[in-house]
XYZ file of C-alpha atoms in Angstrom:
88
model
C -156.572 -56.949 75.333
C -153.384 -54.931 75.495
C -152.086 -53.193 78.553
C -150.296 -49.909 78.290
C -147.268 -49.162 80.377
C -147.318 -45.607 81.600
C -144.161 -43.708 80.846
C -142.757 -41.763 83.805
C -143.058 -37.994 83.591
C -139.918 -35.881 83.589
C -140.579 -34.835 87.183
C -140.564 -38.502 88.177
C -137.061 -38.885 86.736
C -135.444 -35.860 88.378
C -133.739 -36.578 91.707
C -134.240 -32.970 92.829
C -138.005 -33.453 92.434
C -138.106 -36.886 94.086
C -135.996 -36.041 97.153
C -136.092 -33.303 99.757
C -135.145 -30.059 97.947
C -133.263 -28.883 101.045
C -130.619 -31.512 100.278
C -129.394 -29.405 97.334
C -128.847 -26.423 99.657
C -127.610 -28.310 102.728
C -125.074 -27.097 105.273
C -123.602 -30.534 105.922
C -120.761 -31.546 103.570
C -122.034 -35.152 103.570
C -125.520 -33.993 102.496
C -124.004 -31.890 99.716
C -122.022 -34.903 98.480
C -125.221 -36.983 98.563
C -127.008 -34.380 96.414
C -124.115 -34.312 93.945
C -124.229 -38.111 93.700
C -127.988 -38.095 93.066
C -127.412 -35.745 90.115
C -125.143 -38.316 88.464
C -127.856 -40.131 86.506
C -130.194 -37.158 86.040
C -131.432 -36.847 82.432
C -131.145 -33.033 82.484
C -127.840 -32.789 84.379
C -125.937 -30.958 81.637
C -128.817 -28.563 80.981
C -129.110 -27.837 84.703
C -125.367 -27.174 85.032
C -125.276 -24.956 81.937
C -128.214 -22.906 83.192
C -126.669 -22.505 86.638
C -123.381 -21.323 85.128
C -125.182 -18.815 82.904
C -127.228 -17.502 85.856
C -124.196 -17.549 88.173
C -126.241 -19.325 90.842
C -125.163 -17.980 94.232
C -125.131 -21.348 96.016
C -126.361 -24.921 96.044
C -125.873 -28.075 94.004
C -126.746 -27.654 90.320
C -126.065 -30.278 87.665
C -123.958 -32.290 90.082
C -121.645 -29.398 90.942
C -121.470 -27.255 94.071
C -121.823 -23.510 93.601
C -120.714 -20.798 95.994
C -120.847 -17.119 95.064
C -121.619 -18.013 91.444
C -118.593 -20.280 90.965
C -118.149 -24.050 91.032
C -116.155 -25.271 94.029
C -114.896 -28.843 94.598
C -116.346 -29.462 98.073
C -118.044 -27.843 101.005
C -115.954 -27.277 104.078
C -117.500 -27.982 107.456
C -118.422 -25.028 109.625
C -115.972 -23.799 112.227
C -112.280 -23.122 112.364
C -109.838 -25.252 110.386
C -107.605 -27.615 112.338
C -104.334 -26.156 113.606
C -102.352 -29.251 112.695
C -102.401 -30.325 109.068
C -104.233 -33.568 108.461
C -101.918 -36.252 107.114
């Protein structure tokens, strides 16, 4: 008798489907970085990023990159005023 190993479905491989979707649209910079890290091994990362660039997604993490106003930005700044003294 042979046993079959069930292959995971695509949804079971996508971090954005396995985790809380709010993480990809989070306010907290640390949550945004966590979402970007989860995208690292995603099998459709490049496709997701390409689609987001074509659609000019207004905000959120897409394909491991952070979008704001349709453009990729390096990191999310915390809310509030910037520090008066420059951080060393």
